Coordinates of C-alpha atoms in Angstrom, one line a residue:
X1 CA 20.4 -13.2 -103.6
X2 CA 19.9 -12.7 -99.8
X3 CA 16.8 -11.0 -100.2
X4 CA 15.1 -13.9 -102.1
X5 CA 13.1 -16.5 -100.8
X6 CA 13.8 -20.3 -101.5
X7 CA 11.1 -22.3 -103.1
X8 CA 11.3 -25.7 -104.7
X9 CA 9.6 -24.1 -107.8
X10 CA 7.0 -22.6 -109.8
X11 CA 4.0 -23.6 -111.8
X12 CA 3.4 -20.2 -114.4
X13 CA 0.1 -20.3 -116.2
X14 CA 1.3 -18.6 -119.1
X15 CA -2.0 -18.4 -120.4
X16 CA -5.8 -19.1 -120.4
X17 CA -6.2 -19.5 -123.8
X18 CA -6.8 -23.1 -124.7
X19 CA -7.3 -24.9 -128.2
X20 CA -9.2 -27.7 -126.4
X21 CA -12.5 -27.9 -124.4
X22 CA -11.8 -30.2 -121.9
X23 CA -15.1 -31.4 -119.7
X24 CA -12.7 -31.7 -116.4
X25 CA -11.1 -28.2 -117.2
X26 CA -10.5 -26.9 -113.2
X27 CA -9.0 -23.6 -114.7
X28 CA -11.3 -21.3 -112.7
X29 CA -12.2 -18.8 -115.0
X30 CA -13.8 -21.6 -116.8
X31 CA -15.9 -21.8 -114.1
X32 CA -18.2 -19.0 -116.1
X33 CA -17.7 -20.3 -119.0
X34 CA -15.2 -17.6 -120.7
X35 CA -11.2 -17.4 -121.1
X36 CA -9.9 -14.1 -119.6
X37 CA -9.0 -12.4 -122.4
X38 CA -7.5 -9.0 -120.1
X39 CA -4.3 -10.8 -118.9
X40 CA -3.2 -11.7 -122.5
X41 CA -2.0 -8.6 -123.0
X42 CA 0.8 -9.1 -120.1
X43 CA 4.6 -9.3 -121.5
X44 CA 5.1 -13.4 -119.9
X45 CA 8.2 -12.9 -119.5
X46 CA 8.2 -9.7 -117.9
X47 CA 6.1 -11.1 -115.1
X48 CA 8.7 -14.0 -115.1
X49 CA 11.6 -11.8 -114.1
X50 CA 9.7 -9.8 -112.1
X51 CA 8.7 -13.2 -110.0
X52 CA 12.3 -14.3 -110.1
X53 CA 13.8 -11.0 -108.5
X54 CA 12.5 -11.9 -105.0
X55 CA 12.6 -16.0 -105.5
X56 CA 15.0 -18.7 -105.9
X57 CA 13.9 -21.8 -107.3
X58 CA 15.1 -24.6 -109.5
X59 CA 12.3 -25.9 -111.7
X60 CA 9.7 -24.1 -113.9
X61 CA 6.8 -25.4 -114.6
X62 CA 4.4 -24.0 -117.7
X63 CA 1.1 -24.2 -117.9
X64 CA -2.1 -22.8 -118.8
X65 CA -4.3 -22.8 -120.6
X66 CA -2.4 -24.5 -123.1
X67 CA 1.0 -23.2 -123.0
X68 CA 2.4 -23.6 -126.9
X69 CA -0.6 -21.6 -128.2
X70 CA 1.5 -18.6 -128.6
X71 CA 4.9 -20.5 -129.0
X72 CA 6.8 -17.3 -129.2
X73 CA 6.1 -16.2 -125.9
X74 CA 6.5 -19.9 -124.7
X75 CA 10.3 -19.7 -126.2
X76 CA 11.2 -16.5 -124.8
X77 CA 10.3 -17.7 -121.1
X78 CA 12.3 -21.0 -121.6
X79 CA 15.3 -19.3 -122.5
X80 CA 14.6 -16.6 -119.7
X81 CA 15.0 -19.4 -117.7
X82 CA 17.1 -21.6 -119.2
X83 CA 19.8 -18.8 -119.4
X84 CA 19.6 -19.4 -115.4
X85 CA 20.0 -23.5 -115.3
X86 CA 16.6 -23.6 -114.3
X87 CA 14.7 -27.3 -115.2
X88 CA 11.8 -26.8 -117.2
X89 CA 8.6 -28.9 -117.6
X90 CA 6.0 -28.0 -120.3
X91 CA 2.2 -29.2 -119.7
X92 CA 0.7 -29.0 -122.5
X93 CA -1.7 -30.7 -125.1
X94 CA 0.7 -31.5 -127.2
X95 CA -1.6 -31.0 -130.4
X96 CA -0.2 -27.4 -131.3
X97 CA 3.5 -29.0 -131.9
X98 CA 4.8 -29.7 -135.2
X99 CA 8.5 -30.8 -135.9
X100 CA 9.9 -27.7 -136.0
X101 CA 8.7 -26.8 -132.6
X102 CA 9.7 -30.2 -130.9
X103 CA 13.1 -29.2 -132.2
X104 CA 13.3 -25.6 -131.3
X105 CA 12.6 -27.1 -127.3
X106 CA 14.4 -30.0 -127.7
X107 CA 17.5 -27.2 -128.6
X108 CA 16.7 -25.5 -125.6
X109 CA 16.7 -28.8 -122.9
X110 CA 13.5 -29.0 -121.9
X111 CA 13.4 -31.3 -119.2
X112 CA 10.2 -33.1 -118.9
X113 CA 6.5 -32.7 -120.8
X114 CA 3.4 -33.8 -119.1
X115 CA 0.7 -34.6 -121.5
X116 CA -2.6 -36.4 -120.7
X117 CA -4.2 -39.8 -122.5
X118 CA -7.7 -40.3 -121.0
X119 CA -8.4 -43.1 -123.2
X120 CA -6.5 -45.9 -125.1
X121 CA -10.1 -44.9 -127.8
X122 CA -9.9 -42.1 -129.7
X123 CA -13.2 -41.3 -129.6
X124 CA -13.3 -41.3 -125.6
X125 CA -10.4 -39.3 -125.6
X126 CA -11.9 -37.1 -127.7
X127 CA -15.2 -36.8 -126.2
X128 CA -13.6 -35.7 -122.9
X129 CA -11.6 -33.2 -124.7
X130 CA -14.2 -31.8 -127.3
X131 CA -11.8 -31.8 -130.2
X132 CA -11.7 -34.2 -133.0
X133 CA -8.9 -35.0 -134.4
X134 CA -6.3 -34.4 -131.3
X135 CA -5.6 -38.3 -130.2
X136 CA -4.1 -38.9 -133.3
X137 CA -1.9 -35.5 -132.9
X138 CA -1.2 -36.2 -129.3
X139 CA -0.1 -39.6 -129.9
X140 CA 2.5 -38.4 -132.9
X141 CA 4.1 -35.6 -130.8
X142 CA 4.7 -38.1 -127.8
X143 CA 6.2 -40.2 -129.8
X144 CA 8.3 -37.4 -131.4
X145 CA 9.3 -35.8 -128.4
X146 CA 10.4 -39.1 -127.0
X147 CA 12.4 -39.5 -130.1
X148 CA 14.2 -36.3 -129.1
X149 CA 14.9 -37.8 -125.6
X150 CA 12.8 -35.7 -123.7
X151 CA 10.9 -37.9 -120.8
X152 CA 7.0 -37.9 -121.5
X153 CA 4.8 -38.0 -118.4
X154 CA 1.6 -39.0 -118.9
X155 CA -2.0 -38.4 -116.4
X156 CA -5.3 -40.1 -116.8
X157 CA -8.1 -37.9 -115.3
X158 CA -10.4 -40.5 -114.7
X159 CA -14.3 -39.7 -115.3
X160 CA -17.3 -41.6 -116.0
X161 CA -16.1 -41.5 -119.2
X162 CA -13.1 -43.6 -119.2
X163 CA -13.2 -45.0 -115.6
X164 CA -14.4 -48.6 -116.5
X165 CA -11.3 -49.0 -119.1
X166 CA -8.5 -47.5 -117.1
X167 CA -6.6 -50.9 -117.3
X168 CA -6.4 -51.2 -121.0
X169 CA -5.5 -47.3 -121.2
X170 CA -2.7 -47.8 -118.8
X171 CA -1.9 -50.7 -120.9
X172 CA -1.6 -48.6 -124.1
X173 CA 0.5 -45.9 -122.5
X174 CA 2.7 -48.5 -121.0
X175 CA 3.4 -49.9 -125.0
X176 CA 4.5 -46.2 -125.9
X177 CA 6.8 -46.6 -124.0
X178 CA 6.4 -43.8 -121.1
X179 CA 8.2 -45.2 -117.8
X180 CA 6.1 -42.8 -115.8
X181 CA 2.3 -42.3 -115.2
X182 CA -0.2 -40.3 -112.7
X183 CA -3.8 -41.6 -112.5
X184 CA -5.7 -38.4 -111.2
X185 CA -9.7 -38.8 -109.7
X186 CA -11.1 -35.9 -111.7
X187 CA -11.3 -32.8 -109.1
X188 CA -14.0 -30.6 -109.1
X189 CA -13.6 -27.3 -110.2
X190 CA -13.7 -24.7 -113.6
X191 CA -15.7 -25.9 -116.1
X192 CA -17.1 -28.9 -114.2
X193 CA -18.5 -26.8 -111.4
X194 CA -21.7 -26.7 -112.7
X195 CA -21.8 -29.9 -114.5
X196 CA -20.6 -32.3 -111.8
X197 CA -22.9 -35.3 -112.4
X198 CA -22.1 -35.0 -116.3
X199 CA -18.3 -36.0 -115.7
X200 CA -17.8 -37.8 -112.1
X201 CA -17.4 -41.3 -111.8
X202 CA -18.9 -43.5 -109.0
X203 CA -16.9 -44.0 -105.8
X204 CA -17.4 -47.7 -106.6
X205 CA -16.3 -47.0 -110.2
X206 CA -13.5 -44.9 -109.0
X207 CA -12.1 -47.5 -106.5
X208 CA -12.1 -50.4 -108.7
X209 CA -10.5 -48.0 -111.3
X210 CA -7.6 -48.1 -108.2
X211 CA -7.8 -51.7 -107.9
X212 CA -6.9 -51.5 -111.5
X213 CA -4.2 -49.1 -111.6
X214 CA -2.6 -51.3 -108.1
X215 CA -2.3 -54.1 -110.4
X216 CA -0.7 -52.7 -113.1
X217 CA 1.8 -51.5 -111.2
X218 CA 2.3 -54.9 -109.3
X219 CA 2.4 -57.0 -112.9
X220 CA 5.1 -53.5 -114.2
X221 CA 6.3 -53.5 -110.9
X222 CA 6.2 -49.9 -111.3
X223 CA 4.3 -47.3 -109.6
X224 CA 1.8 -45.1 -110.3
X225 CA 1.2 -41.2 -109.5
X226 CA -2.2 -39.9 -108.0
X227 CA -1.3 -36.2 -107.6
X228 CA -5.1 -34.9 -106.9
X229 CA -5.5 -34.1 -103.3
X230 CA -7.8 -36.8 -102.0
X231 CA -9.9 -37.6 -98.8
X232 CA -8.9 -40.6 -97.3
X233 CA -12.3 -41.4 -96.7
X234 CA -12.7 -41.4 -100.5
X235 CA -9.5 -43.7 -101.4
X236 CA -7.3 -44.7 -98.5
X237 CA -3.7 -45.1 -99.4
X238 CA -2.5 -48.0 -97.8
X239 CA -5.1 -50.1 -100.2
X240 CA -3.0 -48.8 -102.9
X241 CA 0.6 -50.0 -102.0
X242 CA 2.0 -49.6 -105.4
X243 CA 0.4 -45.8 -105.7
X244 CA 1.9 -42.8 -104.5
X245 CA -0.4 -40.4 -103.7
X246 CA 0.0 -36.9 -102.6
X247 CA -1.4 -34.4 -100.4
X248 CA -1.5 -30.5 -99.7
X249 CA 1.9 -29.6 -98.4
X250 CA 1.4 -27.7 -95.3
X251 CA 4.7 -26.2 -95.5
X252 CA 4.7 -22.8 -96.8
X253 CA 8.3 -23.1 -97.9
X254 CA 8.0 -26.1 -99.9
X255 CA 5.3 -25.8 -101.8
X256 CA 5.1 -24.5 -105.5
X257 CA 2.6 -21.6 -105.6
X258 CA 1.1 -20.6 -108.4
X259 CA 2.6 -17.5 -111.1
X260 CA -0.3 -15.9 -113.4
X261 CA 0.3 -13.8 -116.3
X262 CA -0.4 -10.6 -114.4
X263 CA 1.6 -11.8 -111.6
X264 CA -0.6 -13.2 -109.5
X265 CA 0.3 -15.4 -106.9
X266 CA -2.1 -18.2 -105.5
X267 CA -1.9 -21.5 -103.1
X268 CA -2.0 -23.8 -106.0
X269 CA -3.0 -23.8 -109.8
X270 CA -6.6 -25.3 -108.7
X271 CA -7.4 -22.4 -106.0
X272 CA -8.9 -19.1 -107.5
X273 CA -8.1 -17.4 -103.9
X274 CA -5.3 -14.5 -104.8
X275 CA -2.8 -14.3 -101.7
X276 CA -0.4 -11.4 -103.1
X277 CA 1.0 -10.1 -106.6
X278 CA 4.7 -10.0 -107.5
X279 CA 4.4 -6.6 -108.8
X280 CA 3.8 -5.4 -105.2
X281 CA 4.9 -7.2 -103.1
X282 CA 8.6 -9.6 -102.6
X283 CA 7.8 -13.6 -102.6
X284 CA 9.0 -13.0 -99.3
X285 CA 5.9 -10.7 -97.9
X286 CA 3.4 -12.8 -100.0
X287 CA 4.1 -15.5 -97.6
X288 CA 3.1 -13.7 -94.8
X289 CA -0.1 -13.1 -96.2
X290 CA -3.4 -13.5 -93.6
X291 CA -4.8 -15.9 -96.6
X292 CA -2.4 -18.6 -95.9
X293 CA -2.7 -18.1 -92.2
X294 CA -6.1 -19.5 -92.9
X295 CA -5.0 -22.1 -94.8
X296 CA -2.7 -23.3 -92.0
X297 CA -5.1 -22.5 -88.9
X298 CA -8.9 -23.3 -90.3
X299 CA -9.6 -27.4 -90.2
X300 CA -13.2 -28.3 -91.9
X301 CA -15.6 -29.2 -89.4
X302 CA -16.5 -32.8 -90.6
X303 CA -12.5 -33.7 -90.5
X304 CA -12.1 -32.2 -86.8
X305 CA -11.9 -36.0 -85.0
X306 CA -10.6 -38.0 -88.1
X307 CA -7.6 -39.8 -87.1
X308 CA -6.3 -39.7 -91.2
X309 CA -6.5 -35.4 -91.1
X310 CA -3.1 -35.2 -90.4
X311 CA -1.5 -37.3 -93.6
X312 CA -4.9 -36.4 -94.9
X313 CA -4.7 -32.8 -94.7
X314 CA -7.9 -32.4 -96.1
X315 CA -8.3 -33.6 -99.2
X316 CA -8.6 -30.7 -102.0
X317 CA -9.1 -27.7 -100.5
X318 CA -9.6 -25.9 -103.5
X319 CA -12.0 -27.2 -104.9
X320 CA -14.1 -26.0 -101.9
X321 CA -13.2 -22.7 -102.9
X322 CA -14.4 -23.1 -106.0
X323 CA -17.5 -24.6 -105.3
X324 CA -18.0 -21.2 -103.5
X325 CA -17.4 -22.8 -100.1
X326 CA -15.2 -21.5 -97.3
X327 CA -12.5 -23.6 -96.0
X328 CA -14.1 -24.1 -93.1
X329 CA -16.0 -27.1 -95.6
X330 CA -14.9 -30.3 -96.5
X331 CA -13.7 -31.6 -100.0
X332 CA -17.1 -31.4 -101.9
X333 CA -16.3 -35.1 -103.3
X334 CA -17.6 -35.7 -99.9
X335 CA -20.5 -34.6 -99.7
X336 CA -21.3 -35.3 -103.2
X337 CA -20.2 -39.0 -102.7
X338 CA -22.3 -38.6 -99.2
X339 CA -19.0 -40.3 -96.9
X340 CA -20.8 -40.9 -93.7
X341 CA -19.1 -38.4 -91.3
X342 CA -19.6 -41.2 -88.3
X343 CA -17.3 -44.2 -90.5
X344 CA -14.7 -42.0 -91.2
X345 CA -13.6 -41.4 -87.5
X346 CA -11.9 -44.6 -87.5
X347 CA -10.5 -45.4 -91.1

């Protein structure tokens, strides 16, 4: 235990298969347009211990790809885990569960399942997500799950698909009963990288979306997630009293890196940059790693004299990365929503 390295937790794609097609995907090896077919012949859990022998953290998070699509390996991690009092949280699609499976998980404790609505219309929800028929099986499973007593999470990515109509969304997720909800701006990355136009809202669609979302939470009194990295010259906080919003954690120590099937270890599950793998080197050495040196020491030259950088910290960093960029560049949602560099000095 003395030779591990404390971490708050970890996000484990377990996969990159996925049963849906989602426009907003920022899985980066969507980015070309095909799943990585090579890593599915990894033992998940294998990697899992492996990662665990040189970290200690309390919550697990799984992810994908879309984590129940080979269910077996799924249960084998959880009760790796559980077996250790870890919490688990399971993002997931939800249309790939069936009773048996909500019980099986519900046996083993799961803690938490995040699964996205994008649209209180089936067709919109579907349209983002390229699979007919999965609002009506999404919907059921929340609802079963619930019934187990598992807490549902549940994130809007807003596009131009559903941005105009995020009110009476939020309104439908609210009558399901979910207590908690994150409103993300879509981020650019995987399969969108190409198609940017095709999916992004306006900024003056996205803000009034966050007008929306503020009152909400004020008639709920509740508040709202925004977990997507955002340039406060995009959406400033403080307009948003009711949101919390989030930004990269600068902290080496207190962040939750990424865990791939072939033990992989990156900044976050939206960066493709690979900063050291569990199978040769401890969690320990990883974070000495020159890559996140860089991510620490380099500051995009159009943020340099913005009084916001600091709480900022950038926007999404990532996404520059997987626009091809070095870090060196600013969020692309900046450029692409052409923030004048001279009004945000002062925001």
């Amino acid at each position: 235990m003395r030779n591990k390295i404390e971490l708050p937790g970890v996000i484990y794609e377990i996969t990159t298969l996925c049963n849906l097609k989602c426009k907003y995907c920022y899985n980066y090896w969507k980015k070309d347009g095909k799943d990585s077919l090579k890593i599915e012949k990894i033992n998940p859990k294998k990697t899992l211990k492996q990662f665990m022998k040189s970290v200690k953290c309390d919550e697990i998070t799984f992810t994908g790809g879309e984590p129940t699509i080979n269910f077996k390996e799924l249960l084998d991690c959880i009760m790796y885990v559980k077996s250790r009092n870890k919490s688990v949280t399971i993002i997931t699609n939800a249309t790939l569960l069936d009773d048996k499976k909500i019980e099986l998980l519900s046996k083993l404790k799961v803690d938490l399942f995040e699964i996205t609505i994008n649209s209180y219309k089936k067709e919109i929800h579907e349209k983002i997500n390229g699979i007919k028929g999965s609002f009506d099986k999404t919907i059921e499973n929340i609802k079963k799950i619930q019934n187990k007593g598992i807490e549902v999470v549940v994130p809007i990515v807003i596009t131009k698909y559903n941005v105009k109509e995020i009110n009476k969304t939020l309104e439908f997720i609210h009558s399901l009963g979910i207590k908690r909800i994150m409103v993300n701006r879509y981020n650019i990355g995987g399969n969108g990288c190409n198609n940017v136009e095709d999916i992004l809202a306006s900024l003056e669609d996205l803000k009034r979306a966050y007008k929306m979302c503020q009152e909400f939470a004020e008639k709920y009194n509740t508040e709202i997630y925004s977990l997507v990295c955002t340039p406060q010259c995009v959406l400033l906080p403080e307009d948003y009293p009711n949101i919390v919003f989030s930004n990269c954690e600068c902290n080496n120590l207190n962040r939750e890196y990424t865990l791939s099937r072939d033990g992989n270890i990156r900044y976050c599950n939206h960066s493709p940059e690979i900063i050291g793998n569990v199978y040769d080197s401890k969690m320990s050495e990883i974070l000495k790693s020159d890559k996140l040196k860089k991510w620490a020491e380099i500051e995009p030259v159009f943020c340099k004299k913005c009084t916001k950088k600091e709480s900022c910290q950038y926007g999404c960093r990532a996404a520059s990365q997987q626009m091809g960029y070095g870090l060196e560049k600013e969020d692309p949602i900046v450029s692409i929503y052409g923030i004048n560099i001279n009004k945000t000095r002062n925001i």
